[in-house]
Amino acid sequence: MVDKEIAVIEGNTFLLSDNLGDVAVGTPHGLYYADTRFLSGFTLELDDQAPLLLSSGNTDPASASFYATNSVSDKLPQGCLSLIRERCLRGALHDDITIVNHSNRRLDIKLAITFSADFADIFEVRAGKIAKAGTVTIQHVDDNSLSFTYRREEFRRSTLISFSQPPRIETNRATFEFALEPKEKWQTRVSVNPRLDHKPVYSVCTGEQPDTLLTPPSIATSANGGEVSSENGFVRRVPVLLTDDAALRFAYDRAVRDIAALLLAIDSEHRLPAAGLPWYIAVFGRDSIITALQTMLLGPKLAIGALRTLAGYQSRRIDPFRDEEPGKIPHEIRFGELASLDEVPHSRYYGTVDATPLYVVLLSETYRWTGDLQLVKSLLPNLEAALSWIDTYGDEDGDGFVEYARKSLLGLINHGWKDSPDSVCFADGSVAATPIALAEVQGYVYDAKVRAAELYEALGNRERAERLRAEAESLKRRFNEAFWMPEEGFFATALDADKNRVNSITSNPGHCLWSGIVDEEKARAVVERLMAEDMFSGWGIRTLSAASRAYNPISYHNGSVWPHDNSLIAAGFLRYGFGYEATRVIQATLDASAHFSHHRLPELFAGYSRREGGFPVEYLGASAPQAWASGAVVLMLQTLLGARPNGKGLDTTWLNGAPQIHLVGVPYRGNRIELSSPGTSSRERADEQQVATPALGIQDPYFAQD
């Protein structure tokens, strides 16, 4: 079966097409770079007829192949030609087109390629409302190329299209006419190059004022102007996984390659992953930080890239239009027309409540894995600014909890990772009013202060360290009092504007286990509640209980299953000693990965219950690949190994029911370490899974309402 859409991606550049390889006008298809669509039409015809698809698919994230034949026409009998498109995205888009004559007679061939470039902003494409205020011009550059140029005020973009042999060019259409003898083939290369000539936008360089002007992450090109590997050596440097668990092995391989494909080249040294294909190919604070935290087993480069890049964007001003406050780590950075001309706040947008404490957590985790105190010293001003934001702007009412309420009318309503408008709701389905204090955010703040204390201790500032530890313990005590719901044996998902407990049962408190803010005596109740059948679908833990009035298994945040969510929860289970439950969650998620194309975990999938012989249901529009869904596989591997840094090496804890694992070449403080788990055999795990998964075969409460 072929996919309905084929995507190729390299860092900040990606192309969406149909399964013939065509970019159809009037669809979201196109070639995108720096939040602009540089190609909105790219269609092939043989003798004025659309080709017939045979098969197509990706050969790697940056490449795809398309096999087709000709339709019947006045000159061509059906099926006498092969049309092969070999697509590669390496610095620019390259389509190598081959036509083979399989007949026993000479054939006259006409190949026509039609192009369009609307230069739509990615926000316009997502909204389905494209209304350009600028003008597009088309120029026949020479016999081998044409260009499209868009101008609006100081904002300029252009697309250069070139051919390896000259066609007949008429406006936006290139036609090749040639004859093929029997069994003869003909080839040409079409190259499409996005070009920037625009109003400068905000820098991603480090240590500069946030109004320093620079260009967006660049398109990677090699010295000969040709192709550069999208993987940049990343895949070759990661640890080698040996395991008898096929789902884990395939998921790990896919995750590593997808993370490599998503890497944005910030400068000559630093890389960090974009959030996800197609609409989140950009710097996202929360996503980059969590992905880096999930993938420490792969080495510290992603973490250092995220820390350095986000430090350059850390706010030093108040700007309500951008939900911006001093010390805050950004949510999203965009370079398109709407952002560059300030029609949306996203040239640097700060509508996130959790990226700032998570930044501190990432700095600490990077230090634990690298021992690099110079990195900590160089980022000490950023650490100080983040802690200051937590205590001031993060807690404007002074109640000791970090809350959010949007100030930008064009910004997000909710600033946690569940940022859809209806994601913070009570058990009766009513939406909570802001300011909102999310449960998991208090956990992130607790962890940030504990870890910051560790960093100040290492820097010799014991007084500051002791003060931070005291603040963390005070927060933990108050959190366990204010958020605990005795009648539910669980934590509220949030406190609303009136400090009422938002009493819905959600996955959010699972992150509180990961951060360590949960009292030991409450941990078992939290774990058991998350593993109850209204929360655990059999494929993973749902975002919202199936017993909730707002539950919808195909919603974005109110009943779906998110792999990254499950990876953090499973790590939290292990932190509190619930290794068996951690293994169940991980195995369920890996089971799901085997049902998705290329063993790729998507951003999320539907929350329907697992049944014997069933399969996970896809969520329409889920990003894939997506950075923290890929990172989830790596963190789950780390959890299965029970691996954690101790300052001298990596401690490991063997989990009952975990697969046999041998991981070779784990980077730790300049060394390469081998980690092994004795595990259990695939057959033993299969037998155990049947007993350990009561969700199999149960009636989904969603359907029980009908």
XYZ file of C-alpha atoms in Angstrom:
706
model
C 0.000 0.000 0.000
C 1.362 3.456 -0.889
C 0.976 6.486 1.307
C -1.510 9.172 0.266
C 1.211 11.787 0.787
C 4.970 11.561 0.575
C 7.200 13.938 2.522
C 10.930 14.519 2.291
C 12.686 16.599 4.908
C 16.101 17.955 5.727
C 16.205 20.241 8.734
C 14.384 23.491 7.995
C 13.344 22.421 4.461
C 10.615 19.962 3.535
C 8.408 18.999 0.622
C 4.911 17.528 0.746
C 3.565 15.866 -2.393
C 1.002 13.298 -3.435
C 2.076 9.707 -4.033
C 2.862 10.455 -7.681
C 5.386 13.056 -6.523
C 3.225 15.936 -7.732
C 2.617 19.119 -5.776
C -1.043 19.848 -6.440
C -2.206 23.476 -6.531
C -4.899 24.254 -3.958
C -3.648 21.715 -1.408
C -1.222 22.037 1.536
C 1.437 20.408 -0.659
C 4.573 22.355 -1.427
C 8.238 23.026 -0.866
C 8.688 24.899 2.421
C 11.681 26.666 3.859
C 11.850 29.181 6.725
C 8.034 29.103 7.123
C 7.349 30.043 3.481
C 6.013 27.862 0.667
C 8.444 28.328 -2.219
C 6.723 25.860 -4.544
C 2.940 25.424 -4.556
C 2.658 23.523 -7.861
C 4.900 20.903 -9.486
C 3.054 18.503 -11.800
C 4.172 16.184 -14.603
C 2.243 15.128 -17.716
C 3.126 12.635 -20.445
C 1.526 13.501 -23.771
C -0.898 15.828 -21.904
C -2.066 13.001 -19.620
C -1.417 12.400 -15.923
C 0.816 9.358 -15.324
C -0.534 6.240 -13.633
C 0.999 5.417 -10.272
C 2.700 2.066 -9.791
C 4.377 2.498 -6.419
C 6.117 5.134 -4.320
C 7.667 5.703 -0.930
C 10.546 7.107 1.079
C 13.993 5.575 0.839
C 15.116 7.729 3.782
C 13.661 10.894 5.365
C 15.309 13.136 2.758
C 14.673 10.942 -0.308
C 11.778 9.280 -2.110
C 11.157 7.271 -5.263
C 8.077 7.363 -7.498
C 7.327 4.720 -10.136
C 4.620 5.378 -12.722
C 3.639 4.531 -16.265
C 1.833 6.416 -18.996
C -1.895 6.702 -19.557
C -3.285 5.873 -22.982
C -3.121 8.765 -25.471
C -3.218 9.389 -29.221
C 0.518 8.634 -29.503
C 1.152 6.246 -26.638
C -0.433 2.889 -25.824
C -0.961 2.476 -22.081
C 1.923 1.017 -20.133
C 4.622 1.359 -22.777
C 6.740 3.751 -20.676
C 8.281 3.787 -17.240
C 8.390 7.173 -15.522
C 10.711 7.183 -12.520
C 11.235 10.171 -10.240
C 14.119 9.939 -7.786
C 13.692 12.775 -5.316
C 16.398 14.041 -2.996
C 16.403 17.013 -0.634
C 20.033 17.950 -0.052
C 20.473 21.701 0.239
C 18.025 22.090 -2.638
C 15.275 19.901 -4.059
C 16.434 17.603 -6.836
C 14.150 15.421 -8.963
C 15.949 13.025 -11.297
C 13.397 12.044 -13.938
C 13.913 8.941 -16.059
C 11.670 7.768 -18.926
C 12.179 4.320 -20.459
C 10.594 3.058 -23.693
C 9.584 -0.576 -23.163
C 7.874 -0.939 -26.557
C 9.340 -2.392 -29.738
C 9.004 0.804 -31.749
C 10.274 4.368 -31.728
C 8.068 6.695 -29.685
C 7.727 10.480 -29.754
C 7.515 11.705 -26.178
C 6.287 14.994 -24.732
C 6.971 15.615 -21.049
C 5.461 18.797 -19.614
C 6.165 20.132 -16.129
C 4.042 22.943 -14.684
C 5.196 25.020 -11.700
C 3.531 27.457 -9.304
C 4.897 29.457 -6.377
C 2.480 31.390 -4.156
C 4.982 32.118 -1.309
C 2.237 31.502 1.253
C 3.138 31.879 4.899
C 2.880 28.584 6.755
C 0.220 30.100 9.050
C -1.872 30.902 5.973
C -1.562 27.360 4.646
C -2.527 25.850 8.002
C -5.557 28.122 8.222
C -6.555 27.452 4.612
C -6.806 31.197 3.942
C -4.183 32.515 1.539
C -4.465 36.199 0.646
C -1.163 37.669 -0.476
C -0.605 41.410 -0.226
C 2.575 41.305 -2.295
C 3.173 40.458 -5.942
C 4.644 37.394 -7.662
C 6.625 37.757 -10.899
C 7.897 34.988 -13.183
C 11.150 35.383 -15.124
C 12.697 33.204 -17.830
C 16.302 33.454 -16.563
C 18.035 31.526 -19.379
C 17.536 28.435 -21.530
C 17.912 26.183 -18.487
C 16.082 28.028 -15.720
C 13.171 30.171 -14.593
C 12.414 31.974 -11.363
C 9.475 33.148 -9.269
C 9.936 36.226 -7.076
C 7.660 37.581 -4.347
C 7.903 41.154 -3.046
C 6.046 42.871 -0.258
C 7.664 45.917 1.297
C 11.109 44.725 2.454
C 10.064 41.083 2.531
C 11.388 39.200 -0.523
C 11.537 35.536 -1.436
C 12.398 33.801 -4.699
C 12.435 30.317 -6.197
C 14.969 29.356 -8.842
C 14.131 26.293 -10.967
C 16.820 24.853 -13.206
C 17.084 21.916 -15.593
C 20.063 19.767 -16.530
C 19.065 20.111 -20.201
C 17.119 22.977 -21.789
C 13.341 22.629 -22.189
C 10.942 24.933 -24.017
C 9.828 27.366 -21.312
C 6.489 29.175 -21.603
C 5.653 31.256 -18.527
C 5.480 28.618 -15.756
C 5.555 25.516 -17.950
C 8.613 23.596 -19.172
C 8.188 21.126 -22.036
C 10.626 18.479 -23.275
C 10.008 16.810 -26.634
C 12.202 13.917 -27.732
C 12.131 10.506 -29.400
C 13.036 7.206 -27.769
C 14.100 4.118 -29.628
C 12.971 0.724 -28.273
C 14.426 0.074 -24.792
C 16.108 3.493 -24.794
C 15.912 5.812 -21.777
C 15.968 9.583 -21.348
C 16.903 11.528 -18.200
C 16.908 15.042 -16.816
C 17.342 16.658 -13.418
C 15.031 19.369 -12.091
C 16.472 21.418 -9.197
C 14.496 23.862 -7.081
C 16.358 26.367 -4.888
C 14.618 28.595 -2.313
C 16.294 31.979 -1.953
C 16.034 34.653 0.735
C 16.279 38.390 0.223
C 14.235 39.814 3.043
C 13.836 42.009 6.059
C 16.179 40.652 8.769
C 14.632 38.681 11.614
C 15.692 37.805 15.125
C 18.928 35.977 15.778
C 19.465 32.491 17.047
C 23.056 33.259 17.975
C 24.057 32.975 21.602
C 24.723 35.604 24.176
C 23.294 38.497 22.173
C 20.429 40.818 22.823
C 17.198 39.326 21.462
C 16.891 42.183 18.982
C 20.149 41.233 17.249
C 19.335 40.844 13.561
C 20.306 37.783 11.589
C 18.867 35.280 9.115
C 16.988 32.056 9.838
C 18.715 28.657 10.021
C 20.442 28.146 6.696
C 19.978 25.558 3.995
C 22.933 23.181 4.220
C 25.081 23.017 1.082
C 28.336 21.278 0.373
C 31.484 22.860 -1.003
C 30.627 21.782 -4.544
C 27.169 23.293 -4.290
C 25.629 19.867 -4.325
C 24.227 17.512 -1.791
C 24.913 17.260 1.912
C 23.829 14.392 4.132
C 20.867 15.326 6.276
C 22.226 13.136 9.031
C 25.459 15.168 9.474
C 27.122 12.126 10.999
C 24.488 12.014 13.738
C 23.278 8.495 12.940
C 26.823 7.149 12.697
C 27.697 8.415 16.180
C 24.725 7.096 18.154
C 24.974 3.937 20.288
C 24.362 0.602 18.593
C 21.358 -1.298 19.941
C 21.358 -5.094 20.071
C 18.120 -6.669 21.261
C 15.808 -9.563 20.511
C 12.826 -7.187 20.733
C 12.074 -6.406 17.088
C 9.638 -3.578 17.904
C 12.250 -1.815 20.038
C 14.994 -2.361 17.464
C 12.969 -1.007 14.541
C 11.498 1.869 16.566
C 14.963 2.907 17.798
C 16.429 2.872 14.291
C 13.526 4.936 12.934
C 13.638 7.374 15.860
C 17.349 8.063 15.421
C 16.983 8.688 11.692
C 13.955 10.920 12.175
C 15.683 13.033 14.813
C 18.609 13.441 12.407
C 16.247 14.510 9.634
C 14.613 17.120 11.882
C 17.858 18.780 12.957
C 18.012 22.510 12.245
C 21.455 23.879 11.419
C 21.550 26.934 13.680
C 25.177 27.750 12.899
C 28.363 25.880 11.995
C 28.439 24.210 15.416
C 24.965 23.887 16.869
C 21.967 21.766 15.883
C 18.627 21.302 17.538
C 15.558 19.380 16.401
C 12.550 21.054 14.865
C 9.306 20.047 16.548
C 7.677 18.065 13.740
C 6.589 17.677 10.135
C 4.763 19.382 8.519
C 3.663 22.476 10.439
C 6.241 22.663 13.214
C 9.545 22.798 11.350
C 10.850 25.587 13.544
C 12.588 26.263 16.839
C 10.209 25.337 19.666
C 11.476 25.853 23.194
C 9.515 23.174 25.023
C 9.833 20.573 22.273
C 13.571 21.061 21.807
C 14.210 20.867 25.547
C 12.115 17.746 26.127
C 13.602 16.015 23.084
C 17.089 16.789 24.387
C 16.153 15.446 27.836
C 14.774 12.283 26.265
C 17.870 11.603 24.165
C 20.819 11.960 26.535
C 21.709 8.334 25.709
C 22.604 9.575 22.217
C 25.053 12.183 23.470
C 24.968 15.799 24.668
C 25.072 17.634 21.312
C 21.309 18.093 21.027
C 21.154 19.364 24.597
C 24.035 21.793 24.114
C 22.514 23.017 20.845
C 19.177 23.630 22.559
C 20.776 25.353 25.563
C 22.929 27.660 23.436
C 20.224 28.483 20.910
C 17.487 29.181 23.451
C 19.886 31.251 25.556
C 20.190 33.613 22.592
C 16.415 34.007 22.528
C 15.832 34.289 26.281
C 13.801 37.428 26.862
C 15.157 40.612 28.435
C 12.045 42.756 28.049
C 8.306 42.979 28.572
C 6.216 42.756 25.411
C 2.554 41.736 25.884
C 2.150 41.275 22.106
C 4.529 38.314 22.349
C 3.593 37.134 25.878
C 7.176 38.094 26.633
C 8.752 38.707 30.055
C 12.379 38.986 31.223
C 14.042 35.609 31.736
C 11.440 33.651 29.806
C 12.469 30.959 27.323
C 10.606 31.228 23.992
C 7.843 28.967 22.797
C 8.180 29.373 19.024
C 10.402 31.210 16.535
C 9.201 31.852 12.979
C 10.694 33.538 9.899
C 7.731 33.806 7.520
C 6.077 36.890 6.105
C 3.466 37.298 8.845
C 6.047 36.988 11.619
C 8.629 39.185 9.888
C 6.070 41.985 9.405
C 4.693 41.601 12.956
C 1.227 40.533 11.858
C 1.615 37.606 14.271
C 3.886 37.603 17.328
C 5.854 34.536 16.295
C 9.139 36.075 15.157
C 9.763 35.365 18.834
C 6.735 34.168 20.772
C 6.877 33.345 24.491
C 3.488 31.773 25.225
C 4.826 28.839 27.243
C 4.800 28.405 31.004
C 7.011 25.322 31.171
C 9.959 25.936 28.822
C 11.713 28.168 31.382
C 11.870 25.694 34.314
C 12.588 22.875 31.842
C 15.557 24.890 30.555
C 17.061 24.719 34.048
C 16.343 20.982 34.190
C 18.117 20.483 30.857
C 21.176 22.472 31.943
C 21.434 20.278 35.039
C 20.924 17.021 33.133
C 23.583 18.040 30.600
C 26.000 18.721 33.454
C 25.224 15.350 35.019
C 26.044 13.552 31.755
C 29.040 15.663 30.707
C 30.554 17.067 33.909
C 31.116 20.265 31.905
C 31.203 22.995 34.544
C 32.438 25.527 31.970
C 29.132 25.120 30.137
C 27.282 25.868 33.361
C 29.447 28.926 34.022
C 28.912 30.265 30.520
C 25.132 29.898 30.900
C 24.976 31.117 34.506
C 23.343 34.450 33.522
C 20.648 32.491 31.672
C 20.149 30.211 34.680
C 19.811 33.236 36.964
C 17.327 34.903 34.606
C 15.215 31.741 34.371
C 15.046 31.344 38.153
C 14.150 35.012 38.485
C 11.278 34.622 36.000
C 9.938 31.619 37.937
C 9.762 33.592 41.180
C 8.428 36.857 39.752
C 6.524 36.849 36.480
C 5.802 33.135 36.777
C 4.109 33.701 40.125
C 2.507 37.103 39.750
C -0.021 36.599 42.564
C 2.658 35.416 45.010
C 0.890 32.209 46.073
C 4.005 30.096 45.505
C 2.722 28.374 42.351
C 3.643 29.218 38.764
C 0.583 30.213 36.724
C -0.136 31.534 33.248
C -2.675 33.785 31.548
C -2.171 35.040 28.039
C -1.559 38.724 27.450
C -1.380 38.607 23.657
C -4.727 38.587 21.873
C -3.021 36.647 19.073
C -1.414 34.190 21.455
C -2.344 30.790 22.827
C -4.972 30.529 25.558
C -3.226 27.645 27.316
C 0.530 27.703 27.840
C 1.219 24.131 28.969
C 2.063 21.288 26.604
C -1.664 20.622 26.273
C -2.202 23.978 24.635
C -5.539 23.506 22.855
C -8.287 25.853 24.134
C -10.349 23.108 25.851
C -7.500 21.054 27.293
C -7.793 22.245 30.907
C -11.286 21.260 31.969
C -13.176 19.987 34.994
C -14.701 16.513 35.242
C -18.048 17.940 34.106
C -16.412 19.212 30.902
C -16.406 22.926 31.782
C -13.244 24.801 30.860
C -11.075 26.236 33.638
C -10.534 29.992 33.815
C -7.071 31.535 33.768
C -4.726 32.238 35.493
C -4.095 28.478 35.688
C -1.464 26.647 37.728
C -0.803 23.286 36.062
C 0.198 20.297 38.163
C 3.101 19.218 35.955
C 4.509 22.768 35.857
C 4.849 22.797 39.626
C 6.767 19.552 39.264
C 9.072 21.078 36.663
C 9.693 24.077 38.952
C 10.428 21.778 41.898
C 12.900 19.772 39.815
C 14.469 22.964 38.436
C 15.164 24.289 41.928
C 16.561 20.982 43.191
C 18.832 20.774 40.178
C 19.810 24.450 40.290
C 20.884 23.872 43.897
C 23.134 21.074 42.647
C 24.667 23.400 40.056
C 25.311 26.184 42.571
C 26.876 23.626 44.912
C 29.236 22.623 42.110
C 30.035 26.310 41.558
C 30.857 26.756 45.250
C 27.813 28.841 46.182
C 26.480 26.727 49.058
C 24.304 29.489 50.477
C 22.348 29.796 47.235
C 22.124 26.021 46.976
C 20.641 25.670 50.451
C 18.113 28.415 49.798
C 16.969 26.753 46.570
C 16.613 23.362 48.274
C 14.486 24.947 50.973
C 12.293 26.607 48.330
C 11.910 23.294 46.512
C 10.884 21.445 49.668
C 8.377 24.169 50.539
C 6.864 23.911 47.055
C 6.658 20.129 47.333
C 4.829 20.330 50.643
C 2.356 22.951 49.418
C 1.782 21.131 46.126
C 0.925 17.858 47.844
C -1.596 19.702 50.001
C -3.183 22.014 47.427
C -3.397 19.641 44.432
C -4.233 16.349 46.166
C -7.828 15.142 45.796
C -8.439 12.678 48.670
C -11.760 11.539 47.229
C -10.024 10.529 43.979
C -6.709 9.388 45.390
C -5.095 11.492 42.677
C -3.786 14.958 41.931
C -5.845 17.682 40.298
C -4.678 18.583 36.824
C -4.504 22.273 37.810
C -5.733 25.078 40.045
C -7.975 27.586 38.284
C -8.211 31.364 38.712
C -10.088 30.943 42.018
C -7.651 28.266 43.253
C -10.245 25.558 42.747
C -8.881 22.110 41.976
C -9.507 21.222 38.327
C -10.742 17.742 39.164
C -10.445 15.907 35.848
C -8.304 12.762 35.758
C -5.508 13.388 33.267
C -2.001 12.253 32.441
C -0.503 15.516 33.762
C 0.239 14.211 37.288
C 2.277 11.438 35.693
C 4.867 14.118 34.878
C 4.935 14.927 38.593
C 6.345 11.448 39.206
C 9.018 12.155 36.593
C 9.984 15.410 38.335
C 9.894 13.915 41.853
C 7.448 16.344 43.481
C 5.003 13.613 44.569
C 5.164 12.460 48.204
C 6.302 8.840 48.461
C 3.109 7.743 50.231
C 0.959 9.075 47.376
C 2.946 7.547 44.524
C 1.285 4.116 44.470
C -2.191 5.635 44.252
C -1.084 7.836 41.342
C 0.445 4.890 39.485
C -2.604 2.682 40.016
C -4.955 5.427 38.850
C -2.937 6.015 35.673
C -2.957 2.274 34.962
C -6.722 1.898 35.486
C -8.580 0.942 32.321
C -10.194 4.359 31.853
C -6.660 5.825 31.564
C -4.533 2.994 30.152
C -5.854 2.096 26.715
C -3.613 -0.920 26.170
C -1.580 1.127 23.668
C -0.567 3.733 26.243
C -1.907 6.122 28.870
C -4.578 8.526 27.651
C -4.352 12.275 28.133
C -7.825 12.292 29.748
C -9.889 9.627 31.483
C -12.404 7.826 29.296
C -14.896 8.351 32.112
C -14.672 12.122 31.780
C -17.491 14.038 30.135
C -14.958 15.805 27.884
C -13.356 12.532 26.756
C -12.980 12.120 23.018
C -10.546 9.476 21.764
C -9.903 11.425 18.561
C -9.368 14.833 20.173
C -5.961 16.478 20.314
C -5.543 16.533 24.094
C -8.734 15.147 25.666
C -8.414 11.393 25.362
C -5.690 10.709 22.801
C -2.394 8.924 23.523
C 0.892 10.811 23.169
C 4.145 8.781 23.078
C 6.232 11.549 24.655
C 3.709 11.819 27.498
C 3.978 8.089 28.088
C 7.779 8.161 27.996
C 7.934 10.733 30.803
C 5.301 8.882 32.826
C 7.132 5.561 32.456
C 10.368 7.230 33.601
C 8.427 8.616 36.578
C 7.102 5.156 37.416
C 10.655 3.835 37.559
C 11.810 6.789 39.670
C 9.359 5.742 42.381
C 10.176 2.038 42.055
C 7.285 0.889 39.866
C 9.387 -0.841 37.243
C 6.760 -3.414 36.291
C 4.211 -0.722 35.436
C 6.894 1.235 33.556
C 7.620 -1.827 31.435
C 3.926 -2.312 30.654
C 3.557 1.255 29.417
C 6.715 1.018 27.319
C 5.788 -2.340 25.799
C 2.312 -1.044 24.931
C 3.801 1.977 23.154
C 6.329 -0.154 21.276
C 3.532 -2.534 20.274
C 1.741 0.470 18.803
C 4.853 1.553 16.871
C 4.867 -1.742 14.964
C 1.494 -0.823 13.395
C 2.571 2.580 12.064
C 4.300 3.184 8.735
C 8.080 2.708 8.952
C 7.687 1.826 12.693
C 7.461 5.577 13.276
C 5.651 6.731 16.405
C 3.507 9.729 15.441
C 2.953 12.830 17.551
C -0.207 11.204 18.936
C -2.820 8.598 18.107
C -6.419 7.947 19.095
C -7.357 6.774 22.585
C -9.521 3.784 21.609
C -9.061 0.704 23.769
C -6.872 -2.117 22.580
C -8.584 -5.292 21.499
C -7.286 -8.752 20.668
C -6.017 -8.628 17.101
C -6.606 -4.873 16.903
C -4.439 -1.932 15.987
C -3.920 1.648 17.162
C -6.068 4.208 15.350
C -4.350 7.147 13.684
C -5.080 10.766 14.567
C -5.772 12.893 11.502
C -3.086 15.512 11.066
C -0.595 14.092 13.565
C 2.964 15.241 12.930
C 5.260 12.473 11.694
C 8.144 12.507 12.120
C 7.875 14.439 15.344
C 10.824 15.157 17.612
C 9.586 14.224 21.067
C 7.661 11.215 19.738
C 10.989 9.987 18.334
C 12.713 11.006 21.557
C 10.163 8.929 23.477
C 11.697 5.741 22.065
C 15.158 6.712 23.331
C 13.900 7.663 26.797
C 11.923 4.416 26.979
C 15.121 2.536 26.126
C 16.905 4.393 28.923
C 14.067 3.514 31.304
C 14.190 -0.166 30.328
C 17.905 -0.103 31.139
C 17.277 1.902 34.304
C 20.253 4.041 33.317
C 21.035 7.222 35.240
C 24.274 9.196 35.747
C 25.895 9.111 39.172
C 28.945 11.342 38.598
C 31.307 8.431 37.995
C 29.343 6.324 35.535
C 25.863 5.138 34.756
C 23.861 3.225 37.325
C 21.470 0.630 35.919
C 18.374 -1.067 37.286
C 17.082 -4.258 35.683
C 13.321 -4.180 35.171
C 11.256 -7.348 35.358
C 9.662 -8.042 32.007
C 12.075 -5.779 30.098
C 13.604 -7.185 26.891
C 17.187 -8.305 26.492
C 19.201 -5.195 25.601
C 22.834 -4.515 24.773
C 23.653 -0.869 24.010
C 27.164 -0.155 22.774
C 28.820 3.265 22.764
C 26.752 5.375 25.178
C 28.504 8.786 25.527
C 29.184 9.709 29.154
C 31.676 12.344 30.308
C 33.977 11.819 27.348
C 33.821 8.025 27.432
C 31.845 5.407 25.539
C 30.026 2.977 27.827
C 28.349 -0.357 27.147
C 25.059 -1.069 28.902
C 23.435 -4.494 29.059
C 20.207 -5.848 30.473
C 19.728 -9.610 30.990
C 16.013 -9.133 30.255
C 13.528 -11.802 29.312
C 13.017 -13.538 26.000
C 10.437 -12.421 23.457
C 8.350 -15.544 24.100
C 8.354 -14.997 27.872
C 7.305 -11.378 27.424
C 4.517 -12.369 25.046
C 3.132 -14.842 27.585
C 3.394 -12.256 30.350
C 1.762 -9.541 28.248
C -1.434 -11.563 27.909
C -1.738 -11.708 31.692
C -0.464 -8.186 32.338
C -2.740 -6.244 30.000
C -6.314 -6.345 31.310
C -7.254 -3.603 28.808
C -7.183 -6.183 26.013
C -10.665 -6.996 24.795
C -12.535 -4.579 27.076
C -15.372 -2.326 25.962
C -14.212 1.231 25.419
C -16.214 3.473 27.809
C -16.573 5.975 24.950
C -18.749 3.506 23.047
C -20.488 2.365 26.226
C -22.177 5.777 26.373
C -24.073 5.068 23.139
